[in-house]
mmCIF file of C-alpha atoms in Angstrom:
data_model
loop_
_atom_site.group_PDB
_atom_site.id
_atom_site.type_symbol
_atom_site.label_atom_id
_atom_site.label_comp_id
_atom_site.label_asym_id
_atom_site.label_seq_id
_atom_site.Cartn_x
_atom_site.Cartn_y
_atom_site.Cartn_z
ATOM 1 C CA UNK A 27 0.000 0.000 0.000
ATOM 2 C CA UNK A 28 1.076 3.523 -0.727
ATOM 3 C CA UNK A 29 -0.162 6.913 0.793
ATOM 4 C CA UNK A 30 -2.305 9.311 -0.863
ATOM 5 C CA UNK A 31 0.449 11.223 -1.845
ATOM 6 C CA UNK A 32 3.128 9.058 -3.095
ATOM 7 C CA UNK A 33 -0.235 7.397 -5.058
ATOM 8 C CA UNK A 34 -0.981 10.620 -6.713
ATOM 9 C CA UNK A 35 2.860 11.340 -7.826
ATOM 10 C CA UNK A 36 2.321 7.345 -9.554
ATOM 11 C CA UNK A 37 -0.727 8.821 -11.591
ATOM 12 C CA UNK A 38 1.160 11.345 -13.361
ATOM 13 C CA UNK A 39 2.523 8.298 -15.536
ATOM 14 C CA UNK A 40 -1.339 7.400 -16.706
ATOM 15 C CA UNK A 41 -3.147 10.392 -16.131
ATOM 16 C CA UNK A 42 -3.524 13.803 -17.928
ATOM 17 C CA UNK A 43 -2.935 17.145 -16.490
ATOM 18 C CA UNK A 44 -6.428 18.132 -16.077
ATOM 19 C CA UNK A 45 -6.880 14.354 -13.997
ATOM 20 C CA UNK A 46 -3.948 14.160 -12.144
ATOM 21 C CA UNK A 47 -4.949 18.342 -11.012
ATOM 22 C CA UNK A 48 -8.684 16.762 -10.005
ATOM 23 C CA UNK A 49 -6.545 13.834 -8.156
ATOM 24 C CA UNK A 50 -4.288 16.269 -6.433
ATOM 25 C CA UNK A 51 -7.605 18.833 -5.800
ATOM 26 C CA UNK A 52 -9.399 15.593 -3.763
ATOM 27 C CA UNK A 53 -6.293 14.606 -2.092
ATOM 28 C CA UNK A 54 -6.215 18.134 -0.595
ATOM 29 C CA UNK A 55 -9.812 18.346 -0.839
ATOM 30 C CA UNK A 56 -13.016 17.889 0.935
ATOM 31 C CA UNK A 57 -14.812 16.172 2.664
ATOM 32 C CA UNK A 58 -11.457 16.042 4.856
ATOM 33 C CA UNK A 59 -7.888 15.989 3.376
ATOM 34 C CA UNK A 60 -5.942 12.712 2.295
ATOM 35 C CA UNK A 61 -2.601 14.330 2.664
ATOM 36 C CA UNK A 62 -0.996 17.804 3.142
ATOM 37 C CA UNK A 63 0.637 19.847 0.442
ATOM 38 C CA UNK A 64 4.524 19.224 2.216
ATOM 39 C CA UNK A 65 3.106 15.229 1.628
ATOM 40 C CA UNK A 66 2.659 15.712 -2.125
ATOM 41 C CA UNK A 67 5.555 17.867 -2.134
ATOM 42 C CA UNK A 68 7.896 14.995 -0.738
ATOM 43 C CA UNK A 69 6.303 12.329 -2.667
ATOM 44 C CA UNK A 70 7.385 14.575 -6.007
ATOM 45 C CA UNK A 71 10.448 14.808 -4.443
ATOM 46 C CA UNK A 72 11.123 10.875 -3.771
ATOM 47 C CA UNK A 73 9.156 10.422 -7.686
ATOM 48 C CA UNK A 74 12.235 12.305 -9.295
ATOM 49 C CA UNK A 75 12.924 12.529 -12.576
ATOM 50 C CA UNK A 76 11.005 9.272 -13.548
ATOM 51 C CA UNK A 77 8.495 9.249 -16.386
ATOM 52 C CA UNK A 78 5.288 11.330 -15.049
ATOM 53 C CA UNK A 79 8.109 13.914 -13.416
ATOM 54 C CA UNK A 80 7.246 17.095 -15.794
ATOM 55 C CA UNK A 81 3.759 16.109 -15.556
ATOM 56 C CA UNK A 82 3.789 16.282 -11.164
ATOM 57 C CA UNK A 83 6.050 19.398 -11.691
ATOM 58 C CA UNK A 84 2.595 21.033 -14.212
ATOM 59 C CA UNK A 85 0.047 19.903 -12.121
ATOM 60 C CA UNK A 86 1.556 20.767 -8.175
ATOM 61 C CA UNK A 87 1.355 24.774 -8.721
ATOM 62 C CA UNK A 88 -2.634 24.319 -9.439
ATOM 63 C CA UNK A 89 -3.826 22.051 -6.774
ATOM 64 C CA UNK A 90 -6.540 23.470 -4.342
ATOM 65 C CA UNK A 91 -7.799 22.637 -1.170
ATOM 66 C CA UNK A 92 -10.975 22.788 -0.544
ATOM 67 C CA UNK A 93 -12.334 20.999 -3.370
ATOM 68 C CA UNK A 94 -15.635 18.826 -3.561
ATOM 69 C CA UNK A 95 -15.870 16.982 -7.001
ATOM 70 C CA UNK A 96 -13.156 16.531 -10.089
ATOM 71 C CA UNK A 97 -16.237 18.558 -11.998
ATOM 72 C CA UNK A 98 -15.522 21.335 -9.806
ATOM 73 C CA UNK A 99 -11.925 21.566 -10.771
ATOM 74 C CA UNK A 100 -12.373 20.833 -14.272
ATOM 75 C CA UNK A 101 -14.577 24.378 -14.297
ATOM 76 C CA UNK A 102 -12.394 26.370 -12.403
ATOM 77 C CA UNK A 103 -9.211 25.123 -15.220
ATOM 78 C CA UNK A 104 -12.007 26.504 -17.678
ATOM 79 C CA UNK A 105 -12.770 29.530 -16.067
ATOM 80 C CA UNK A 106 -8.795 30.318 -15.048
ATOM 81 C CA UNK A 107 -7.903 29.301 -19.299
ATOM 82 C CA UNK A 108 -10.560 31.837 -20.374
ATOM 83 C CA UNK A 109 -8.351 34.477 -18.576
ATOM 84 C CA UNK A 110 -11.051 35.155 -15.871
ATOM 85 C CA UNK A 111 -9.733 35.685 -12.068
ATOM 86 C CA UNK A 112 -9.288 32.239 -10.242
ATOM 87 C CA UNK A 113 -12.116 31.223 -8.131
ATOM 88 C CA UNK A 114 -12.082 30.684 -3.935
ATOM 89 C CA UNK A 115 -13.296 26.720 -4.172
ATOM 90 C CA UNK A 116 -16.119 26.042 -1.472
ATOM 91 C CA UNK A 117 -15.517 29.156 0.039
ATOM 92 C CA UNK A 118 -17.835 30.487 3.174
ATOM 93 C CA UNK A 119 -19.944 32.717 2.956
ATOM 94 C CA UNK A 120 -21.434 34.876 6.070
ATOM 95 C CA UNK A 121 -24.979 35.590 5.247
ATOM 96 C CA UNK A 122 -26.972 38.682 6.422
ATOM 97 C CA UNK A 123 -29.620 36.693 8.349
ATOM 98 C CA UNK A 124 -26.087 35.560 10.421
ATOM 99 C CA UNK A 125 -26.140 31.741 8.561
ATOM 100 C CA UNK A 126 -23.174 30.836 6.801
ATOM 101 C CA UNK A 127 -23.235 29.136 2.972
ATOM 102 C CA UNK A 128 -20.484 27.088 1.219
ATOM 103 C CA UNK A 129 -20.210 27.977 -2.857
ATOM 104 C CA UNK A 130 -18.488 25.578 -4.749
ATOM 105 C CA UNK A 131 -16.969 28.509 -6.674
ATOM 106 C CA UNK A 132 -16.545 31.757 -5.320
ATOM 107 C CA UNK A 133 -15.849 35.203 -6.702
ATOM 108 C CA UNK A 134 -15.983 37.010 -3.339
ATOM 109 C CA UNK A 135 -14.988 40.672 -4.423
ATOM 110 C CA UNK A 136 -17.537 40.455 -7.128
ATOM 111 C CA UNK A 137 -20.423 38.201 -5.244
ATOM 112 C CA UNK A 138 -20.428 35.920 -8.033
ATOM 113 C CA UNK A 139 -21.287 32.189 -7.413
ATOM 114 C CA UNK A 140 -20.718 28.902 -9.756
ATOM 115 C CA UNK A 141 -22.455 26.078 -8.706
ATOM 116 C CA UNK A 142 -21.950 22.989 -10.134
ATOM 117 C CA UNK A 143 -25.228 21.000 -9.598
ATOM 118 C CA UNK A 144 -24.543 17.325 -10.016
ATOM 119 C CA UNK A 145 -27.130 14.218 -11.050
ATOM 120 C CA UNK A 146 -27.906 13.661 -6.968
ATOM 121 C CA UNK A 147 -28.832 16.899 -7.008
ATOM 122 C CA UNK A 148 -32.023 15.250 -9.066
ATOM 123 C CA UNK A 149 -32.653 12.224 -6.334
ATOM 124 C CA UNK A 150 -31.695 13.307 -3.056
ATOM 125 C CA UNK A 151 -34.803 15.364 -1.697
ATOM 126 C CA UNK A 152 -33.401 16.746 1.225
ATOM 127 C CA UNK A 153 -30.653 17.699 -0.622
ATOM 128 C CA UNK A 154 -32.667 19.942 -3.173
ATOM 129 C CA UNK A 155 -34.379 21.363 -0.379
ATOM 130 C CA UNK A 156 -31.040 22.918 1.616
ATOM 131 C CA UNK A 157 -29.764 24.030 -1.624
ATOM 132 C CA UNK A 158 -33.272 25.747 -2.625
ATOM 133 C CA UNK A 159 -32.861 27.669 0.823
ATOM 134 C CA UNK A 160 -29.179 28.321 0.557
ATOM 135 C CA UNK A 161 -29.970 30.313 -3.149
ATOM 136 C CA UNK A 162 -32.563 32.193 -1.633
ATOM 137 C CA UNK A 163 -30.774 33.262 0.998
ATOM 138 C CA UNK A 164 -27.709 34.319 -1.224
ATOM 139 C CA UNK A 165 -30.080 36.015 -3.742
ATOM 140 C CA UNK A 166 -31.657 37.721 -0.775
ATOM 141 C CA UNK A 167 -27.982 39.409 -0.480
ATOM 142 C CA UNK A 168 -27.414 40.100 -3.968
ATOM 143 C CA UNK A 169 -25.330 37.324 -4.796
ATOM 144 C CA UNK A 170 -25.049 36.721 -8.304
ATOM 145 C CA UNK A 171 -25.620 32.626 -8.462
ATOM 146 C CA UNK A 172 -24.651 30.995 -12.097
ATOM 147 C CA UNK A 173 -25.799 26.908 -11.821
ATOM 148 C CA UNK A 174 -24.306 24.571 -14.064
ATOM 149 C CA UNK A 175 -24.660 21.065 -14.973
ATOM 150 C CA UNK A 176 -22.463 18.609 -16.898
ATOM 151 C CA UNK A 177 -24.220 19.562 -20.128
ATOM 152 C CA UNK A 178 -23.500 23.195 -19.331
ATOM 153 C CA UNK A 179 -21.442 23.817 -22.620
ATOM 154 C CA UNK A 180 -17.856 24.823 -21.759
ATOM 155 C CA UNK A 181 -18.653 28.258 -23.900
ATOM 156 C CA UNK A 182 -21.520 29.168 -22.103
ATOM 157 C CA UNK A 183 -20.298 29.131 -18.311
ATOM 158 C CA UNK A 184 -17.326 31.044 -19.745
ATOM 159 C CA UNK A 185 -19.808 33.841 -21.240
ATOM 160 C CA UNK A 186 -22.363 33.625 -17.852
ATOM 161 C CA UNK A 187 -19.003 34.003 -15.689
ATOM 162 C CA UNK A 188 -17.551 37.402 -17.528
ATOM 163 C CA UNK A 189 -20.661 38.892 -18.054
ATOM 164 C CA UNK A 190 -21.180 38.882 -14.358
ATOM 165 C CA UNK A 191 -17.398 39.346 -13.163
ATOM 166 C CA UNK A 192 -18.329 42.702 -15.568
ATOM 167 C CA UNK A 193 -21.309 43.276 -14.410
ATOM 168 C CA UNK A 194 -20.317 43.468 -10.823
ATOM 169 C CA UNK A 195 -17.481 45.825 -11.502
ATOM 170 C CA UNK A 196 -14.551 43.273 -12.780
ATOM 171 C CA UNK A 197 -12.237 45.289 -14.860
ATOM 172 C CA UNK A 198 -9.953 42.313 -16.465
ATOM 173 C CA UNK A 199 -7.070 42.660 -14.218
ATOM 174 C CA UNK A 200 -4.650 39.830 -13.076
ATOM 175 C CA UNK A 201 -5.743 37.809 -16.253
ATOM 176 C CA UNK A 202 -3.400 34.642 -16.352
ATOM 177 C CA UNK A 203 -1.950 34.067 -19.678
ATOM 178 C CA UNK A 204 -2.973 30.548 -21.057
ATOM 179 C CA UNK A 205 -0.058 28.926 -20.733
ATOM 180 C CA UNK A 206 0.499 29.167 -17.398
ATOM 181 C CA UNK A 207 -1.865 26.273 -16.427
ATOM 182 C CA UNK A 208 -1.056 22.997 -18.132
ATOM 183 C CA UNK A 209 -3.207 22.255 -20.844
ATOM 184 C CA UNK A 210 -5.689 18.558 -21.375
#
């Protein structure tokens, strides 16, 4: 058996970039971490240069903690490519009425939300029900929510995102170039 860590370093032979970033996001991730970042950082150091080595070295910079689902990170690489500020994954939010609300991407400055809904957002009633009431009570402070779904085409949550980042007073700034997130 190996450790989260020193697993995730061994994935960078079979995996792609975008994978072995949604592998590295749930190590780090949520519910509750596998491993720390100084863990993945020694297992890349004890990996060396073996095959996989360039792709560990791609991937480390743009692991987050914090993350829920691979679908999550797969929109914030999107958003991030498309030259739009990174998102705050799962971030808290404090809530006039004093309640606090997790989005799964958050664009605090600009009180923009992503929300990725997933299918058990369809079967799971009670679910449903805490996320109806956690939209309403971010709408009820002006929070701008954008829901998306794995048919959500890749254009269109680009366009929804910078035509709210805009409309909330995003002016462009800090706009990553393309290349500096590894590519599928």
């Amino acid at each position: 058996m190996t450790s989260p860590a020193v697993t995730w370093s061994a994935l960078a032979t079979v995996l792609e970039i975008d994978d072995l970033i949604a592998a590295g996001d749930r190590i780090l991730g949520l519910p509750r971490a596998l491993a720390t970042p100084d863990e993945i950082d020694r297992a890349m150091s004890e990996h060396g240069p073996r095959r996989g080595a360039v792709r560990l070295r791609t991937a480390r910079p743009h692991l987050r903690a914090n993350v829920y689902s691979r679908r999550e990170t797969f929109v914030r690489l999107l958003i991030v490519r498309a030259g739009l500020p990174e998102p705050e994954p799962n971030g808290w939010i404090l809530l006039s009425s004093g309640r606090r609300a997790r989005g799964d991407l958050v664009f605090r400055r600009e009180g923009v939300l992503l929300e990725y809904d997933g299918e058990q957002h369809l079967f799971d009633a009670s679910q449903w029900a805490t996320d109806v009431d956690r939209l309403n009570d971010l709408a009820q402070d002006e929070w701008r929510v954008i829901r998306i779904t794995r048919r959500t085409p890749p254009a269109e949550v680009v366009a929804r995102t910078r035509r709210a980042l805009v409309d909330r007073g995003w002016n462009g700034e800090a706009i990553p170039r393309e290349d500096e997130i590894g590519r599928r």
